[in-house]
Every structure is written in C-alpha cells, then in structure tokens.
C-alpha cells in the first residue's frame, strides 16, 4: 500500500492516480469522501456550522467510492456526485465537516475497510489524503508527503476550476489559505514519509519519483501488503 498525503493543490490526485496506473494498483481518494458527505449535508439543509447536527445526520449519507484510477467515481445514496463535489461551495464548506470527530471516526473506519479489502485481495492500493500515513494506515510500507509552494498550488487549483471567470488565482489562493488553516489540525505528516516538492516539476517526474520510492522501500512488489 502507498500513502500519499499533502495539502490542497499539491497535485496528489493526479500523482496518486498515475502511480496506481503504472503499478496496476487500486486508488482511493479520501478527500472525495469528505466532499461527498459535505455535498449531501448541504443538499439536505443540515447546518454544518453545528458539529452536533453534522454528527447526528452523517449516517444518512450512504457513500460508495470507486477504486479504479482510470474512472474514480463516487456516489451518495446511489447518485453519482463526482462532479458536484468539486464545486467551490463544497470546497469552502468541507473543512468544517472534516473537523467533526465523529465524521473522522466514521469515514476513517470506511477507508480502512476499503484499504483492507484491496490488500487482502492482493491488489494493493494508493490512498491519498491528509492523514493516511499517520492515522488511517500508519502501517503503510510506502509514504509520501507531497508539497508545493502556495502560489504553485493556487495556480494548479484555478486551472482545475477554469471556466468560471470569477475565479482568479488570487481568489483561489485566498480560499486555499483559509482551507489550509482549517485543515491544519487534520494534516499530520508521518515521521517516516518521504517529502516531494512538486513545484516546477512535471507530473510524470512526480509519478516516477513515487514509483522509485515504492520500489526501493519494498524491494519489488511488497506494496501490495
Ligand atoms: O483532497 P481534497 O482537497 O479533495 O480534500 C477535501 C477536504 O477533505 C480537505 O480540505 C480536508 O478538509 C478533508 N480531508 C481530510 N482528511 C483526508 C482527506 C481530506 O480531512 N484524509
């Protein structure tokens, strides 16, 4: 198993999917799970500023997350929400939901189950998030912490949101800084994680670096454990 953690916009998703593809592993986007729950709470008019309300309603959202790196779909209550979970509304609300301890316990249990199933099946998995190597799967044999400068991360995120003329790099940077601040309690870098700064290097190079860390750490194919 390979854990890829890091802040928003560091390029975790593209890198983790690329690594999963090149090593034929499954892929788990844990951020998408927090986003899907947030989307559902907003759609059901739950007041997400009240942690007890979030905790009381969270089990109403039945989240199914796909693990195919070529088509990572996520469903809530049977509906595909892969697109809607990427809106700015969800991005700006998700940290408040992710900070609720009951939410973390609930989603982490689900993440461990998915990882456990992939490992037991001998498939192996690349899981990305904020706390994979430190909390969700501290036993992961390969751990990467992906970073980039604040400006590089904001540029990447506003490219993701291209099409909305109201979204400038400056606005993205401000929203990202707010999210980083709120997320800092959840982001725990494992002591044994290898840090990669993706600023100024291409995606293929980041993928290559992670693949070679996986090779050297596991002497071959043991990342399926
Ligand atoms: O990775 P992404 O930016 O899609 O994550 C969305 C949000 O989900 C983060 O801003 C954070 O609040 C939360 N998150 C978390 N723990 C994780 C993954 C994501 O708290 N392992």
XYZ file of N, CA and C and ligand atoms in Angstrom:
696
model
N 0.824 -1.194 0.000
C 0.000 0.000 0.000
C 0.865 1.253 0.000
N 0.399 2.270 -0.724
C 1.144 3.522 -0.821
C 0.254 4.657 -0.312
N 0.754 5.428 0.654
C 0.016 6.561 1.199
C 0.574 7.847 0.602
N -0.322 8.687 0.057
C 0.110 9.986 -0.482
C -0.674 11.076 0.248
N 0.010 11.855 1.064
C -0.635 12.940 1.800
C -0.073 14.284 1.362
N -0.806 15.336 1.728
C -0.316 16.678 1.423
C -1.453 17.664 1.336
N -1.135 18.964 1.225
C -2.176 19.998 1.199
C -2.898 20.083 -0.134
N -3.971 20.888 -0.172
C -4.759 21.089 -1.394
C -3.889 21.665 -2.498
N -4.030 21.120 -3.708
C -3.351 21.701 -4.857
C -1.908 21.267 -5.043
N -1.431 20.349 -4.215
C -0.041 19.891 -4.377
C 0.078 18.892 -5.533
N -1.076 18.461 -6.049
C -1.061 17.529 -7.185
C -1.205 16.077 -6.752
N -1.750 15.864 -5.546
C -1.881 14.497 -5.002
C -2.704 13.573 -5.899
N -3.873 14.089 -6.347
C -4.776 13.199 -7.081
C -4.147 12.707 -8.375
N -3.605 13.643 -9.175
C -3.007 13.235 -10.452
C -1.834 12.299 -10.202
N -1.023 12.616 -9.192
C 0.150 11.784 -8.916
C -0.273 10.408 -8.410
N -1.208 10.374 -7.466
C -1.628 9.092 -6.885
C -2.290 8.204 -7.944
N -3.101 8.823 -8.811
C -3.744 8.038 -9.882
C -2.702 7.514 -10.864
N -1.733 8.368 -11.174
C -0.677 7.957 -12.109
C 0.143 6.800 -11.559
N 0.437 6.851 -10.269
C 1.206 5.773 -9.632
C 0.375 4.487 -9.641
N -0.909 4.614 -9.308
C -1.788 3.438 -9.282
C -1.840 2.794 -10.668
N -1.953 3.640 -11.692
C -1.996 3.127 -13.064
C -0.696 2.420 -13.415
N 0.433 3.072 -13.098
C 1.672 2.462 -13.587
C 2.041 1.206 -12.797
N 1.538 1.051 -11.576
C 1.842 -0.177 -10.820
C 0.639 -1.136 -10.779
N -0.423 -0.796 -11.533
C -1.662 -1.597 -11.554
C -2.244 -1.817 -10.160
N -2.381 -0.716 -9.419
C -2.967 -0.793 -8.077
C -4.334 -0.111 -8.088
N -5.131 -0.350 -7.045
C -6.372 0.394 -6.871
C -6.021 1.797 -6.366
N -7.049 2.646 -6.283
C -6.821 4.046 -5.910
C -7.963 4.512 -5.014
N -7.621 5.171 -3.921
C -8.664 5.702 -3.030
C -8.429 7.183 -2.759
N -9.442 7.999 -3.113
C -9.394 9.443 -2.865
C -10.218 9.721 -1.609
N -9.544 9.871 -0.465
C -10.300 10.062 0.785
C -10.924 11.454 0.863
N -10.298 12.446 0.201
C -10.875 13.796 0.176
C -12.255 13.774 -0.471
N -12.416 12.926 -1.498
C -13.710 12.826 -2.183
C -14.793 12.343 -1.216
N -14.412 11.520 -0.239
C -15.399 11.023 0.730
C -15.877 12.167 1.641
N -14.921 12.993 2.121
C -15.305 14.154 2.943
C -16.150 15.122 2.115
N -15.783 15.267 0.836
C -16.545 16.152 -0.043
C -17.965 15.612 -0.279
N -18.080 14.300 -0.492
C -19.393 13.703 -0.773
C -20.325 13.874 0.431
N -19.777 13.663 1.620
C -20.595 13.847 2.820
C -21.027 15.312 2.933
N -20.105 16.232 2.682
C -20.416 17.669 2.753
C -21.503 18.038 1.741
N -21.358 17.518 0.522
C -22.358 17.786 -0.526
C -23.734 17.334 -0.051
N -23.785 16.133 0.520
C -25.075 15.573 0.965
C -25.673 16.406 2.116
N -24.842 16.809 3.058
C -25.327 17.611 4.192
C -25.898 18.943 3.697
N -25.185 19.577 2.735
C -25.664 20.853 2.188
C -26.972 20.641 1.428
N -27.027 19.565 0.646
C -28.239 19.286 -0.139
C -29.436 19.006 0.768
N -29.154 18.531 1.972
C -30.235 18.219 2.909
C -30.411 19.289 3.986
N -29.886 20.466 3.692
C -30.046 21.642 4.570
C -29.620 21.414 6.017
N -28.593 20.588 6.203
C -28.067 20.406 7.560
C -27.139 21.590 7.852
N -27.270 22.189 9.026
C -26.427 23.334 9.389
C -25.035 22.826 9.762
N -24.105 22.947 8.805
C -22.776 22.351 9.020
C -21.914 23.164 9.990
N -22.440 24.328 10.432
C -21.658 25.090 11.415
C -21.881 24.535 12.824
N -22.831 23.577 12.954
C -23.101 22.978 14.266
C -22.625 21.514 14.248
N -21.466 21.218 14.879
C -20.909 19.860 14.813
C -21.894 18.776 15.245
N -22.724 19.042 16.253
C -23.675 18.018 16.723
C -24.706 17.689 15.651
N -25.074 18.690 14.855
C -26.025 18.472 13.751
C -25.391 17.576 12.688
N -24.123 17.878 12.389
C -23.398 17.092 11.390
C -23.307 15.641 11.859
N -22.916 15.456 13.130
C -22.761 14.101 13.675
C -24.091 13.360 13.680
N -25.178 14.079 13.969
C -26.493 13.433 14.056
C -26.989 12.960 12.688
N -26.589 13.675 11.621
C -27.131 13.363 10.295
C -26.199 12.584 9.388
N -24.909 12.474 9.759
C -23.918 11.968 8.795
C -24.230 10.559 8.271
N -24.870 9.728 9.105
C -25.115 8.350 8.650
C -26.205 8.247 7.595
N -26.910 9.348 7.376
C -27.906 9.386 6.299
C -27.261 9.349 4.921
N -26.001 9.730 4.859
C -25.290 9.737 3.577
C -24.614 8.392 3.362
N -25.138 7.623 2.417
C -24.531 6.320 2.135
C -23.529 6.516 0.995
N -22.258 6.491 1.368
C -21.201 6.824 0.408
C -20.579 5.560 -0.173
N -20.522 5.505 -1.508
C -19.831 4.386 -2.177
C -18.736 4.998 -3.030
N -17.510 4.576 -2.767
C -16.401 5.171 -3.501
C -15.727 4.125 -4.384
N -15.521 4.490 -5.648
C -14.876 3.572 -6.590
C -13.364 3.609 -6.408
N -12.690 2.542 -6.813
C -11.237 2.487 -6.608
C -10.476 2.272 -7.921
N -11.140 2.593 -9.052
C -10.479 2.466 -10.343
C -9.761 3.789 -10.665
N -8.423 3.771 -10.783
C -7.722 5.036 -11.030
C -8.077 5.680 -12.369
N -8.623 4.889 -13.313
C -8.998 5.456 -14.608
C -10.354 6.142 -14.569
N -11.195 5.785 -13.604
C -12.535 6.371 -13.517
C -12.967 6.414 -12.056
N -12.373 7.307 -11.272
C -12.702 7.329 -9.841
C -14.050 7.997 -9.570
N -15.117 7.214 -9.547
C -16.474 7.743 -9.326
C -16.822 7.664 -7.845
N -17.688 8.572 -7.425
C -18.192 8.494 -6.053
C -19.691 8.728 -6.064
N -20.399 7.914 -5.257
C -21.852 8.006 -5.194
C -22.300 8.260 -3.763
N -23.408 9.002 -3.647
C -24.071 9.161 -2.348
C -25.520 8.769 -2.548
N -25.979 7.807 -1.760
C -27.358 7.346 -1.893
C -27.666 6.907 -3.323
N -26.657 6.343 -4.003
C -26.856 5.841 -5.358
C -26.609 6.870 -6.461
N -26.571 8.167 -6.116
C -26.393 9.205 -7.148
C -24.904 9.523 -7.338
N -24.490 9.609 -8.604
C -23.102 9.938 -8.908
C -22.866 11.431 -8.629
N -22.001 11.724 -7.673
C -21.737 13.123 -7.299
C -20.300 13.527 -7.627
N -19.662 12.781 -8.531
C -18.261 13.037 -8.862
C -18.034 14.483 -9.318
N -18.999 15.054 -10.052
C -18.882 16.450 -10.498
C -19.237 17.431 -9.383
N -20.452 17.323 -8.823
C -20.901 18.286 -7.813
C -19.985 18.433 -6.592
N -19.221 17.407 -6.251
C -18.369 17.536 -5.056
C -17.167 18.450 -5.302
N -16.918 18.836 -6.565
C -15.748 19.674 -6.885
C -16.071 21.163 -6.913
N -17.311 21.547 -6.606
C -17.662 22.967 -6.675
C -16.972 23.750 -5.559
N -16.876 25.077 -5.759
C -16.275 25.927 -4.718
C -17.107 25.899 -3.450
N -18.425 25.783 -3.611
C -19.298 25.749 -2.432
C -18.882 24.588 -1.514
N -18.672 23.425 -2.113
C -18.258 22.263 -1.315
C -16.832 22.464 -0.800
N -15.933 22.951 -1.651
C -14.539 23.159 -1.218
C -14.465 24.087 -0.001
N -15.319 25.115 -0.006
C -15.261 26.072 1.100
C -15.980 25.589 2.355
N -16.769 24.519 2.240
C -17.524 24.017 3.397
C -16.901 22.758 4.002
N -16.078 22.052 3.209
C -15.658 20.698 3.605
C -14.807 20.655 4.882
N -13.985 21.662 5.121
C -13.105 21.608 6.304
C -13.895 21.570 7.610
N -15.028 22.303 7.634
C -15.838 22.334 8.860
C -16.398 20.941 9.147
N -16.797 20.248 8.090
C -17.351 18.897 8.246
C -16.236 17.924 8.654
N -15.067 18.059 8.005
C -13.951 17.147 8.274
C -13.374 17.329 9.681
N -13.683 18.462 10.312
C -13.152 18.712 11.661
C -14.000 18.042 12.743
N -15.164 17.518 12.382
C -16.048 16.914 13.393
C -15.514 15.511 13.735
N -15.160 15.263 15.004
C -14.521 13.982 15.352
C -15.320 12.752 14.943
N -16.658 12.816 15.075
C -17.483 11.656 14.697
C -17.398 11.385 13.198
N -17.283 12.455 12.416
C -17.142 12.308 10.961
C -15.833 11.589 10.656
N -14.771 12.018 11.316
C -13.468 11.401 11.042
C -13.494 9.918 11.419
N -14.033 9.613 12.587
C -14.074 8.208 13.020
C -14.866 7.371 12.009
N -15.995 7.906 11.570
C -16.885 7.200 10.645
C -16.203 6.966 9.292
N -15.628 8.035 8.714
C -15.027 7.881 7.383
C -13.699 7.123 7.432
N -12.952 7.294 8.512
C -11.682 6.556 8.624
C -11.960 5.054 8.705
N -13.021 4.666 9.415
C -13.374 3.233 9.502
C -13.678 2.699 8.102
N -14.412 3.494 7.327
C -14.757 3.082 5.963
C -13.490 3.006 5.083
N -12.600 3.969 5.266
C -11.347 3.968 4.475
C -10.494 2.744 4.805
N -10.432 2.402 6.095
C -9.626 1.236 6.488
C -10.193 -0.048 5.900
N -11.526 -0.102 5.825
C -12.174 -1.277 5.258
C -11.824 -1.427 3.773
N -11.879 -0.312 3.050
C -11.580 -0.340 1.603
C -10.110 -0.735 1.385
N -9.221 -0.141 2.173
C -7.786 -0.448 2.043
C -7.549 -1.918 2.401
N -8.167 -2.369 3.487
C -8.004 -3.747 3.942
C -8.455 -4.747 2.892
N -9.575 -4.419 2.237
C -10.112 -5.302 1.200
C -9.143 -5.395 0.015
N -8.600 -4.256 -0.409
C -7.671 -4.247 -1.555
C -6.407 -5.025 -1.224
N -5.918 -4.845 -0.007
C -4.687 -5.531 0.402
C -4.947 -7.042 0.502
N -6.099 -7.398 1.113
C -6.434 -8.822 1.262
C -6.592 -9.501 -0.097
N -7.106 -8.748 -1.078
C -7.302 -9.320 -2.422
C -5.985 -9.394 -3.196
N -4.923 -8.827 -2.618
C -3.619 -8.849 -3.284
C -3.488 -7.798 -4.368
N -4.435 -6.838 -4.407
C -4.399 -5.793 -5.442
C -3.451 -4.662 -5.073
N -3.421 -4.339 -3.785
C -2.652 -3.172 -3.377
C -3.402 -1.907 -3.744
N -3.081 -0.808 -3.080
C -3.865 0.413 -3.277
C -2.995 1.637 -2.994
N -3.272 2.699 -3.723
C -2.676 4.003 -3.431
C -3.786 4.835 -2.803
N -3.608 5.275 -1.570
C -4.634 6.084 -0.907
C -4.086 7.480 -0.688
N -4.899 8.488 -1.045
C -4.441 9.864 -0.885
C -5.332 10.650 0.066
N -4.718 11.583 0.795
C -5.494 12.400 1.721
C -4.619 13.350 2.503
N -4.941 13.490 3.793
C -4.176 14.378 4.673
C -3.497 13.598 5.797
N -4.097 12.448 6.139
C -3.706 11.728 7.355
C -3.564 10.225 7.098
N -3.319 9.843 5.835
C -3.288 8.406 5.505
C -2.084 7.726 6.183
N -0.897 8.289 5.963
C 0.311 7.658 6.505
C 0.422 7.772 8.019
N -0.269 8.746 8.612
C -0.139 8.960 10.052
C -1.268 8.332 10.859
N -2.493 8.357 10.336
C -3.651 7.923 11.132
C -4.407 6.739 10.495
N -4.756 6.877 9.222
C -5.606 5.863 8.583
C -4.844 4.544 8.427
N -3.608 4.636 7.923
C -2.834 3.414 7.651
C -1.366 3.615 8.029
N -1.100 3.773 9.332
C 0.294 4.032 9.737
C 1.229 2.873 9.401
N 0.646 1.696 9.089
C 1.467 0.528 8.735
C 1.875 0.528 7.255
N 1.419 1.523 6.487
C 1.734 1.556 5.041
C 3.246 1.498 4.829
N 3.715 0.593 3.958
C 5.159 0.465 3.755
C 5.764 1.624 2.963
N 4.904 2.339 2.223
C 5.404 3.456 1.411
C 4.560 4.694 1.722
N 5.231 5.781 2.144
C 4.507 7.010 2.491
C 5.178 8.206 1.833
N 4.349 9.009 1.175
C 4.869 10.197 0.503
C 4.096 11.405 1.009
N 4.802 12.500 1.237
C 4.140 13.761 1.586
C 4.450 14.731 0.463
N 3.406 15.091 -0.289
C 3.586 15.910 -1.478
C 3.281 17.374 -1.158
N 4.229 18.254 -1.442
C 4.031 19.679 -1.165
C 4.271 20.483 -2.442
N 4.009 21.778 -2.355
C 4.366 22.729 -3.414
C 4.194 24.107 -2.789
N 4.773 25.128 -3.391
C 4.606 26.472 -2.823
C 3.137 26.863 -2.919
N 2.752 27.859 -2.100
C 1.355 28.287 -2.068
C 0.898 28.767 -3.446
N 1.771 29.514 -4.138
C 1.408 30.037 -5.453
C 1.245 28.907 -6.469
N 2.136 27.947 -6.439
C 2.040 26.833 -7.388
C 0.748 26.055 -7.142
N 0.385 25.890 -5.883
C -0.837 25.152 -5.553
C -2.076 25.927 -6.009
N -2.084 27.253 -5.796
C -3.234 28.068 -6.209
C -3.370 28.051 -7.724
N -2.230 28.080 -8.440
C -2.279 28.046 -9.901
C -2.889 26.743 -10.379
N -2.472 25.656 -9.742
C -2.984 24.348 -10.147
C -4.484 24.267 -9.905
N -4.925 24.748 -8.745
C -6.352 24.668 -8.418
C -7.188 25.568 -9.312
N -6.679 26.774 -9.653
C -7.517 27.614 -10.515
C -7.546 27.069 -11.936
N -6.507 26.346 -12.326
C -6.580 25.677 -13.638
C -7.661 24.605 -13.590
N -7.776 23.899 -12.450
C -8.830 22.881 -12.289
C -10.216 23.512 -12.408
N -10.339 24.777 -11.941
C -11.646 25.438 -11.904
C -11.863 26.330 -13.123
N -10.993 26.202 -14.122
C -11.078 27.065 -15.300
C -12.472 27.030 -15.894
N -12.907 28.145 -16.430
C -14.258 28.185 -16.996
C -15.122 29.159 -16.219
N -14.794 29.381 -14.959
C -15.529 30.359 -14.174
C -14.674 31.632 -14.110
N -15.072 32.690 -14.861
C -14.225 33.885 -14.947
C -14.083 34.601 -13.603
N -14.993 34.314 -12.655
C -14.898 34.974 -11.349
C -13.772 34.378 -10.507
N -13.266 33.230 -10.940
C -12.261 32.549 -10.126
C -10.859 32.895 -10.613
N -10.230 33.820 -9.921
C -8.868 34.215 -10.273
C -7.886 33.423 -9.418
N -6.612 33.478 -9.810
C -5.594 32.810 -8.999
C -5.578 33.415 -7.589
N -5.758 34.755 -7.510
C -5.727 35.423 -6.192
C -6.867 34.941 -5.300
N -8.068 34.819 -5.884
C -9.215 34.348 -5.098
C -8.975 32.902 -4.648
N -8.489 32.082 -5.579
C -8.217 30.681 -5.244
C -7.196 30.602 -4.118
N -6.176 31.465 -4.208
C -5.118 31.446 -3.189
C -5.690 31.818 -1.808
N -6.594 32.815 -1.791
C -7.196 33.238 -0.516
C -8.064 32.113 0.054
N -8.875 31.472 -0.806
C -9.748 30.395 -0.326
C -8.923 29.190 0.128
N -7.849 28.957 -0.596
C -6.976 27.837 -0.257
C -6.286 28.062 1.098
N -5.864 29.313 1.321
C -5.198 29.631 2.585
C -6.159 29.420 3.759
N -7.420 29.810 3.532
C -8.430 29.600 4.587
C -8.618 28.113 4.847
N -8.701 27.336 3.759
C -8.921 25.879 3.904
C -7.705 25.237 4.584
N -6.488 25.649 4.158
C -5.263 25.116 4.778
C -5.287 25.351 6.289
N -5.695 26.576 6.681
C -5.725 26.931 8.102
C -6.658 26.007 8.863
N -7.855 25.800 8.287
C -8.847 24.941 8.961
C -8.430 23.479 8.924
N -7.704 23.094 7.864
C -7.312 21.681 7.711
C -6.083 21.312 8.533
N -5.385 22.330 9.061
C -4.072 22.026 9.648
C -4.166 21.005 10.789
N -5.295 21.011 11.505
C -5.441 20.052 12.605
C -5.530 18.608 12.095
N -6.018 18.469 10.853
C -6.195 17.121 10.303
C -4.944 16.626 9.584
N -4.090 17.591 9.197
C -2.962 17.196 8.365
C -1.783 16.803 9.234
N -1.487 15.526 9.196
C -0.393 15.044 10.022
C 0.589 14.310 9.126
N 1.787 14.843 9.046
C 2.805 14.206 8.221
C 3.468 13.094 9.022
N 3.456 11.888 8.491
C 4.098 10.766 9.194
C 5.605 10.995 9.238
N 6.222 10.624 10.351
C 7.664 10.843 10.512
C 8.457 10.108 9.442
N 7.934 8.965 8.987
C 8.674 8.176 8.001
C 8.220 8.431 6.562
N 7.503 9.546 6.335
C 7.088 9.877 4.962
C 8.228 10.572 4.228
N 8.338 10.300 2.931
C 9.336 10.979 2.107
C 8.675 12.208 1.501
N 9.269 13.389 1.705
C 8.662 14.604 1.169
C 9.099 14.849 -0.273
N 8.124 15.171 -1.130
C 8.430 15.555 -2.511
C 7.815 16.926 -2.746
N 8.621 17.898 -3.186
C 8.115 19.222 -3.525
C 7.856 19.236 -5.031
N 6.575 19.387 -5.397
C 6.216 19.283 -6.823
C 6.331 20.611 -7.562
N 6.760 21.674 -6.869
C 6.888 22.990 -7.515
C 7.872 22.902 -8.683
N 7.398 23.261 -9.857
C 8.305 23.337 -11.007
C 8.708 21.997 -11.601
N 8.166 20.891 -11.100
C 8.467 19.624 -11.790
C 7.179 19.039 -12.365
N 7.323 18.352 -13.457
C 6.150 17.844 -14.170
C 5.529 16.643 -13.465
N 4.277 16.378 -13.822
C 3.545 15.262 -13.218
C 4.272 13.928 -13.413
N 4.785 13.707 -14.640
C 5.448 12.420 -14.911
C 6.635 12.202 -13.988
N 7.340 13.309 -13.713
C 8.510 13.192 -12.844
C 8.094 12.870 -11.399
N 6.997 13.491 -10.960
C 6.495 13.206 -9.601
C 6.103 11.725 -9.506
N 5.400 11.251 -10.531
C 4.971 9.843 -10.547
C 6.205 8.927 -10.505
N 7.191 9.257 -11.325
C 8.423 8.457 -11.366
C 9.110 8.399 -10.006
N 9.151 9.570 -9.345
C 9.801 9.624 -8.025
C 9.076 8.704 -7.029
N 7.744 8.769 -7.045
C 6.971 7.942 -6.098
C 7.157 6.457 -6.422
N 7.139 6.138 -7.715
C 7.326 4.736 -8.114
C 8.706 4.250 -7.663
N 9.727 5.093 -7.795
C 11.045 4.579 -7.385
C 11.177 4.492 -5.872
N 10.484 5.385 -5.138
C 10.476 5.246 -3.672
C 9.797 3.917 -3.304
N 8.680 3.631 -3.990
C 7.956 2.378 -3.723
C 8.843 1.167 -3.996
N 9.567 1.225 -5.111
C 10.470 0.111 -5.468
C 11.555 -0.069 -4.411
N 12.162 1.051 -3.983
C 13.295 0.910 -3.067
C 12.841 0.531 -1.655
N 11.671 1.058 -1.258
C 11.192 0.756 0.097
C 10.707 -0.678 0.245
N 10.228 -1.245 -0.854
C 9.571 -2.531 -0.729
C 10.320 -3.634 -1.457
N 11.469 -3.291 -2.001
C 12.305 -4.283 -2.701
C 11.494 -5.113 -3.670
N 10.714 -4.461 -4.507
C 9.987 -5.224 -5.519
C 8.513 -5.011 -5.451
N 7.768 -5.985 -4.995
C 6.322 -5.904 -5.154
C 5.548 -5.886 -3.837
N 6.242 -5.680 -2.726
C 5.545 -5.812 -1.442
C 4.597 -4.660 -1.127
N 4.420 -3.691 -2.062
C 3.475 -2.618 -1.775
C 2.039 -3.114 -1.825
N 1.862 -4.358 -2.262
C 0.509 -4.905 -2.212
C 0.153 -5.360 -0.795
N 1.080 -5.242 0.133
C 0.776 -5.616 1.527
C 0.260 -4.401 2.291
O -8.093 16.334 -1.077
P -9.248 17.300 -1.136
O -8.796 18.717 -1.294
O -10.297 16.914 -2.125
O -9.916 17.178 0.308
C -11.074 17.905 0.639
C -11.103 18.171 2.141
O -11.345 16.964 2.851
C -9.844 18.752 2.758
O -9.815 20.164 2.615
C -9.966 18.307 4.213
O -10.798 19.187 4.921
C -10.677 16.975 4.105
N -9.804 15.803 4.197
C -9.445 15.337 5.445
N -8.721 14.173 5.558
C -8.357 13.489 4.470
C -8.696 13.952 3.171
C -9.417 15.133 3.069
O -9.777 15.963 6.450
N -7.690 12.338 4.608
